[in-house]
Coordinates of C-alpha atoms in Angstrom, one line a residue:
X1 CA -4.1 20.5 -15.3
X2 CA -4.7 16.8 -15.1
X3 CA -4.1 14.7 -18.7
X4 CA -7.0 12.2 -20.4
X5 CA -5.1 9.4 -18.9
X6 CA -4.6 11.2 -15.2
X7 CA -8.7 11.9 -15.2
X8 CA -9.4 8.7 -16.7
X9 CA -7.5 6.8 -13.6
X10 CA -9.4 9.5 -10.8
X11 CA -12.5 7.8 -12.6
X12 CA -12.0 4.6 -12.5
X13 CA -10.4 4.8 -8.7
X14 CA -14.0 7.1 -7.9
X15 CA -15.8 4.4 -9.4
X16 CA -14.2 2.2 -6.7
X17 CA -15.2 4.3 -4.2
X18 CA -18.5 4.1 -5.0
X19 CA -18.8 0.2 -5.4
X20 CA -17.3 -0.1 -1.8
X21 CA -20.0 1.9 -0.6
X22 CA -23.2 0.0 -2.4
X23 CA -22.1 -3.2 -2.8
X24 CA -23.7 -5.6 -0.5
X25 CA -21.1 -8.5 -0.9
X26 CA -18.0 -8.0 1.1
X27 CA -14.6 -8.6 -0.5
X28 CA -12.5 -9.3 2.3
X29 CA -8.5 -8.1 1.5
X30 CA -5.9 -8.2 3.9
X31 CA -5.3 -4.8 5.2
X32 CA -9.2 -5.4 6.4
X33 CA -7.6 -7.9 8.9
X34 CA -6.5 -6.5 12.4
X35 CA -4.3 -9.6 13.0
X36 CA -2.6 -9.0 9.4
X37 CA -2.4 -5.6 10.0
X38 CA -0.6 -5.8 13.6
X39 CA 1.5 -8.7 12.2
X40 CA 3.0 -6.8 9.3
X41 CA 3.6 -4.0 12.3
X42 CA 5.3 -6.6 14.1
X43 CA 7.9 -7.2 11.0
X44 CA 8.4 -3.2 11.0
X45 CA 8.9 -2.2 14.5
X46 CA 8.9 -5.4 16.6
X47 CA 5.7 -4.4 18.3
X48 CA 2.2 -6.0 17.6
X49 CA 0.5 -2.4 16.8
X50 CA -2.7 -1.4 15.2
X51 CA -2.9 1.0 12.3
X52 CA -1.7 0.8 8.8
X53 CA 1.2 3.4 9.5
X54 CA 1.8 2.7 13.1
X55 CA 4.7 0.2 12.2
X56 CA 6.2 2.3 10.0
X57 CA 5.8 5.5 12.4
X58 CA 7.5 3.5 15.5
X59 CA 10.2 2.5 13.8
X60 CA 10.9 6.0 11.9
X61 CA 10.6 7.8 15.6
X62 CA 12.5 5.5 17.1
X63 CA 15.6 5.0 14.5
X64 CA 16.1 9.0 13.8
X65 CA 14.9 10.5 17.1
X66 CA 12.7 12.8 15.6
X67 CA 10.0 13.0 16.9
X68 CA 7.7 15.8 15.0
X69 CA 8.3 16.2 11.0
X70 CA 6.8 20.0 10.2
X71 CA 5.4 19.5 6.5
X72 CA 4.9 16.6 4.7
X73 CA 3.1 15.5 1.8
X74 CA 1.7 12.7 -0.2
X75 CA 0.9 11.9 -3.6
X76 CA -1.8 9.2 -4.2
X77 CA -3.3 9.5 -0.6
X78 CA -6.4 8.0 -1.7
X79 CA -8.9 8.9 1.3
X80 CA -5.8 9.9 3.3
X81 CA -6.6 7.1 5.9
X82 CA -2.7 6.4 6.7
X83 CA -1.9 10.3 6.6
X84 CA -4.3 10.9 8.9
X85 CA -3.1 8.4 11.3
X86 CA 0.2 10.1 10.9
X87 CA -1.7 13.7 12.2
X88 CA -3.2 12.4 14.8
X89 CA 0.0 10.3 15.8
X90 CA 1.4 13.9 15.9
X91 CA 4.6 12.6 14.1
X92 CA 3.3 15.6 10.9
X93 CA 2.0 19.1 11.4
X94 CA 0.9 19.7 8.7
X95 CA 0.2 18.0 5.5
X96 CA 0.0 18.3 1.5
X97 CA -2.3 15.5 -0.1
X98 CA -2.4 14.8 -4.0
X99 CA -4.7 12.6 -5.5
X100 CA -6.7 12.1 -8.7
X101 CA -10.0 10.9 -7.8
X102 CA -12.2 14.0 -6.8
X103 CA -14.6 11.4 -4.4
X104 CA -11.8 10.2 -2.7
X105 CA -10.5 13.6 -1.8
X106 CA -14.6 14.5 -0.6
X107 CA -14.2 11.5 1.9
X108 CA -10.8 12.6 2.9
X109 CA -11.9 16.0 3.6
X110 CA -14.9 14.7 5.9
X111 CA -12.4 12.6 7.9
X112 CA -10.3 15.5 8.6
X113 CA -13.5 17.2 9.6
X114 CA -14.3 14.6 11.9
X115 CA -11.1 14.2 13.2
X116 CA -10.6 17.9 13.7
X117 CA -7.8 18.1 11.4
X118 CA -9.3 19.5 8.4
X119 CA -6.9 22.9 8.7
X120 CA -3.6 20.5 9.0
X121 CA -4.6 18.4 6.1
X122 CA -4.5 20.1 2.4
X123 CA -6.0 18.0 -0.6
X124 CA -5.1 19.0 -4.1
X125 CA -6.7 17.0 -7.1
X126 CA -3.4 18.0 -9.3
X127 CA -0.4 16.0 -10.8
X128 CA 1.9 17.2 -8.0
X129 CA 5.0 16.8 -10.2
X130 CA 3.5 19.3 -12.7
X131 CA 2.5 21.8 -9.5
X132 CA 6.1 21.1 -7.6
X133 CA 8.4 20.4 -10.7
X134 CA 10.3 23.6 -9.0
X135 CA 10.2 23.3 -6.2
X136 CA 13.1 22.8 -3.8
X137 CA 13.9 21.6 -0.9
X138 CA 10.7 22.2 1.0
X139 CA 9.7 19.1 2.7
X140 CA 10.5 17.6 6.2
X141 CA 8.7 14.4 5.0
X142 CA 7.5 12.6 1.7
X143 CA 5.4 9.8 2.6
X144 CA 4.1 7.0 0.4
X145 CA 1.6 4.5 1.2
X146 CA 0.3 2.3 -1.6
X147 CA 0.7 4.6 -4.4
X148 CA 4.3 4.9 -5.9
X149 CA 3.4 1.4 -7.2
X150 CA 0.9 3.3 -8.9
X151 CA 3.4 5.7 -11.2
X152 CA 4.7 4.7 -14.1
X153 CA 8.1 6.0 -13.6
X154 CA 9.4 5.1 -10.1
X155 CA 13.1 6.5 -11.0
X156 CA 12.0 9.8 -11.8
X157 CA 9.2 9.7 -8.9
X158 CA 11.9 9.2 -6.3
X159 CA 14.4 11.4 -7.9
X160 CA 11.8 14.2 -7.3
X161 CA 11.7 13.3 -4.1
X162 CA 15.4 13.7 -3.3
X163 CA 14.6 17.1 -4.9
X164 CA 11.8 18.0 -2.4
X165 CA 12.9 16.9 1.0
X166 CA 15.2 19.3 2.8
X167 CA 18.4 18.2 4.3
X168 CA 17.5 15.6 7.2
X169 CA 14.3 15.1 6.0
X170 CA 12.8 11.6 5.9
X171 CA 11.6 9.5 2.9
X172 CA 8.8 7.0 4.2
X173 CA 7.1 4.2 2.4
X174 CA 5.2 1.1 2.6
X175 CA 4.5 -0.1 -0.7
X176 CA 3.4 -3.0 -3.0
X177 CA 7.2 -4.1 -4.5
X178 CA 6.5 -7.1 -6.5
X179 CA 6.4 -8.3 -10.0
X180 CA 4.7 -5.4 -12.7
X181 CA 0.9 -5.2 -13.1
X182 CA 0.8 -8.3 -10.3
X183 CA 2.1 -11.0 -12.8
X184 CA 3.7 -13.2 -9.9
X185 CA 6.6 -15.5 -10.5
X186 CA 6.0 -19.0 -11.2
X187 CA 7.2 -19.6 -8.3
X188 CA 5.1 -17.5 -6.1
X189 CA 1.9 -18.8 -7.7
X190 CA 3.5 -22.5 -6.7
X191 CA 4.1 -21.0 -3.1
X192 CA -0.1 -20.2 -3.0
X193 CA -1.4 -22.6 -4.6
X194 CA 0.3 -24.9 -2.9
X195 CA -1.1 -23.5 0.3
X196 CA -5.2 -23.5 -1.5
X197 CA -4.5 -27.2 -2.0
X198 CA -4.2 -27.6 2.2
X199 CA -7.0 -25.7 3.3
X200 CA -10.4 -27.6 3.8
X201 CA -13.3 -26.9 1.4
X202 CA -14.6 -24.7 3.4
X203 CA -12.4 -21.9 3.3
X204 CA -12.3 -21.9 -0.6
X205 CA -16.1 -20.5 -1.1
X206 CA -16.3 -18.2 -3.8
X207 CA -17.7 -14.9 -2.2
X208 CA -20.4 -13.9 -4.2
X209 CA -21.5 -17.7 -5.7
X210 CA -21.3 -19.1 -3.1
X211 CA -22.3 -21.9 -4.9
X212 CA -19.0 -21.9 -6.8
X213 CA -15.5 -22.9 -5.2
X214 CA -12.3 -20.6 -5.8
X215 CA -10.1 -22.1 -7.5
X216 CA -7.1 -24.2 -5.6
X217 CA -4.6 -23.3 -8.2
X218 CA -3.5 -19.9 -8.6
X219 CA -2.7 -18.5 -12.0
X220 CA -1.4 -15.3 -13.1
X221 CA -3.4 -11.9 -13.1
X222 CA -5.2 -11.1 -16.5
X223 CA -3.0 -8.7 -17.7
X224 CA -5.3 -7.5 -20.6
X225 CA -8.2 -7.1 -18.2
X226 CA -5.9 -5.4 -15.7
X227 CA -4.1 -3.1 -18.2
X228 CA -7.8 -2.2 -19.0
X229 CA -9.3 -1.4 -15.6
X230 CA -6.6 0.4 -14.5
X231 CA -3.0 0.9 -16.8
X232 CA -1.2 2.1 -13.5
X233 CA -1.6 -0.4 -11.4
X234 CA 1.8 -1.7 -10.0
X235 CA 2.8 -0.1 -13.8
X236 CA 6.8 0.0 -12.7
X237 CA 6.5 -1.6 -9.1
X238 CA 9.7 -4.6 -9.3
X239 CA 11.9 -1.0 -10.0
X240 CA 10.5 0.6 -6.4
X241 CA 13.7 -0.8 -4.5
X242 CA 16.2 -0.9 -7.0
X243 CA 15.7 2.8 -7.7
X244 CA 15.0 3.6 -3.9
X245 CA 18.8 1.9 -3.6
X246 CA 19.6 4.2 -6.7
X247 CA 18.8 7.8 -5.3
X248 CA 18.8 6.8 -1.4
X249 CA 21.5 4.4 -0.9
X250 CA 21.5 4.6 2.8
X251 CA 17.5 3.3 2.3
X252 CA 16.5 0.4 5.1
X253 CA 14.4 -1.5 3.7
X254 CA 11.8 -4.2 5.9
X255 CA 10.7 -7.1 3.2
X256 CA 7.0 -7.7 4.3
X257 CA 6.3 -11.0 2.6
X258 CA 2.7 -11.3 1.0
X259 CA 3.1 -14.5 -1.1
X260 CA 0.5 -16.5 1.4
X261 CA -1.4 -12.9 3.1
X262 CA -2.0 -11.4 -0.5
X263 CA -1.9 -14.1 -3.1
X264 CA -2.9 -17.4 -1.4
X265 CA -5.5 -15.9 0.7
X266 CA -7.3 -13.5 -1.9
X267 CA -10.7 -13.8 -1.5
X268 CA -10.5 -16.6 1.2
X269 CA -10.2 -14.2 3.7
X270 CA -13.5 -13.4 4.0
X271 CA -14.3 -17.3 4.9
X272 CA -12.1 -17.3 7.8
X273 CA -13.5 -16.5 11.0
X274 CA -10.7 -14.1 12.5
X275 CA -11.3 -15.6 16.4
X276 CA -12.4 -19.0 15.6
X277 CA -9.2 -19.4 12.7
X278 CA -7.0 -17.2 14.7
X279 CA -4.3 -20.3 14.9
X280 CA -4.9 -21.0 11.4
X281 CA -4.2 -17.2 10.5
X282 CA -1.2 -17.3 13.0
X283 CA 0.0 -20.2 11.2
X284 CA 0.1 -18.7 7.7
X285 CA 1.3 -15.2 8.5
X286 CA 4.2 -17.6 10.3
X287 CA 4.6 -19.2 6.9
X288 CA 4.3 -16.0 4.9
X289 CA 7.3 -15.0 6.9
X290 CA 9.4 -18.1 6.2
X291 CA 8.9 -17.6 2.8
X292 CA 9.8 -13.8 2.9
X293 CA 13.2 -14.8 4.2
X294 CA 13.6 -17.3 1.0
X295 CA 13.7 -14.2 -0.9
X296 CA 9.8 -14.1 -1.7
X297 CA 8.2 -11.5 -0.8
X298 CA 5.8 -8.6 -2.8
X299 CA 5.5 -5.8 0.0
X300 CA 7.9 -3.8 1.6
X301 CA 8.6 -1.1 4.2
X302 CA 11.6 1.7 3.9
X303 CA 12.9 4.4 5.0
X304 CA 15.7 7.0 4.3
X305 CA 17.2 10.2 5.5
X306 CA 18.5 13.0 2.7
X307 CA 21.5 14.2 3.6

């Protein structure tokens, strides 16, 4: 049984689903991007790879030697993009999917379809720590991928997690790690806008007035507004990798920067012309990673092995 609040985030995050769908104007974000996409790869598994998991999947494979995981699951899998990649990878058998927006799960269950997975991939709309609270020890993997910055209690998320996986199972995440409900540092909104106040005019058209310019300086996210839309959005996010260190000490963890990919370039994506601007892009993922190993960074990839 799902609570107001539970039902009241499967709406709004349906509700999302649907705009995508309608809305004529494209907002361009950076998982969209190919060369984004590969890049962040690169920083996982030192390959240029295509897929939002693949990085993440290399790396796992070729760290623990493993190369099949029987069951796994995943809580918040959306449309269950990434852990159908994971399927068809062949790196899970089968799979558990929670999620609490009932549209998402429809278009999940049409990709399996398509995909011919549909009797390896199990959707529940359900609060999987209500359904699994005891349960034991019955997990090979636990995958995350942009959703435990979507709980409001990371401690006790991942301490049910050390609960579920069985001995040498694996822990995998890829997750937004950065400041709660995205209220950057000062310094991070120096970093972008900063890098607004180099890129020519052109770049900074707003994209749906175009008309209008995007602003060069970058300020912090309306927290009221975001609070309103959607309360667990990155709702306990800066505790992801303190209390990954907590309950899975022997955690590595890949900072994936996002400073320049995620703040500086929101919404000037879609003004960049991805063959024309590749040395540009090139340029600023370089930069993004510069800054990443100043100690700024918002994403991040980890693994860890229960023993």
């Amino acid at each position: 049984m799902l609570s107001d609040k539970q039902k009241a985030i499967g709406k709004y995050w349906s509700k999302q689903t649907a705009s995508k769908t309608t809305d004529a104007v494209k907002w361009i974000r950076f998982w969209q991007i190919p060369r984004i996409v590969a890049d962040i790869n690169h920083r996982i598994c030192g390959e240029f790879v295509d897929g939002p998991s693949k990085g993440l999947i290399d790396r796992v494979r070729r760290d623990t030697g493993r190369a099949v995981f029987e069951r796994a699951i995943s809580i918040g899998c959306g449309g269950g993009i990434k852990e159908a990649q994971i399927l068809t990878e062949g790196m899970a058998a089968d799979f558990d999917l929670y999620e609490l927006s009932e549209s998402r799960i429809e278009i999940g269950k049409a990709r399996a379809r398509k995909l011919g997975i549909e009797n390896r991939m199990h959707f529940h709309c359900a609060d999987a720590f209500v359904e699994l609270q005891d349960a034991r020890e019955c997990y090979d993997m636990i995958y995350w991928g942009d959703s435990l910055h979507h709980m409001f209690d990371v401690d006790d998320a991942l301490a049910f997690c050390k609960r579920l996986l069985k001995p040498g199972g694996v822990l995998m995440l890829q997750e937004y790690v950065g400041p709660n409900h995205l209220q950057f540092t000062p310094r991070m909104l120096e970093i972008a806008t900063g890098v607004r106040n180099l890129l020519p005019d052109r770049y900074l058209k707003h994209p749906t007035e175009p008309e209008k310019a995007l602003p060069r300086r970058v300020i912090p996210t309306n927290l009221k507004g975001l609070l309103k839309r959607d309360p667990s959005e990155a709702a306990d996010s800066e505790n992801i990798l303190p209390a990954l260190r907590k309950h899975f000490p022997n955690a590595t963890v890949v900072p994936l920067g996002g400073v320049i990919y995620f703040v500086a370039l929101s919404d000037v994506l879609g003004n960049m012309d991805m063959q024309e601007d590749a040395a540009l892009l090139d340029t600023l993922l370089s930069l993004d990673e510069w800054v990443t190993e100043q100690g700024e960074f918002l994403y991040a990839a980890a693994y860890a092995v229960q023993e």
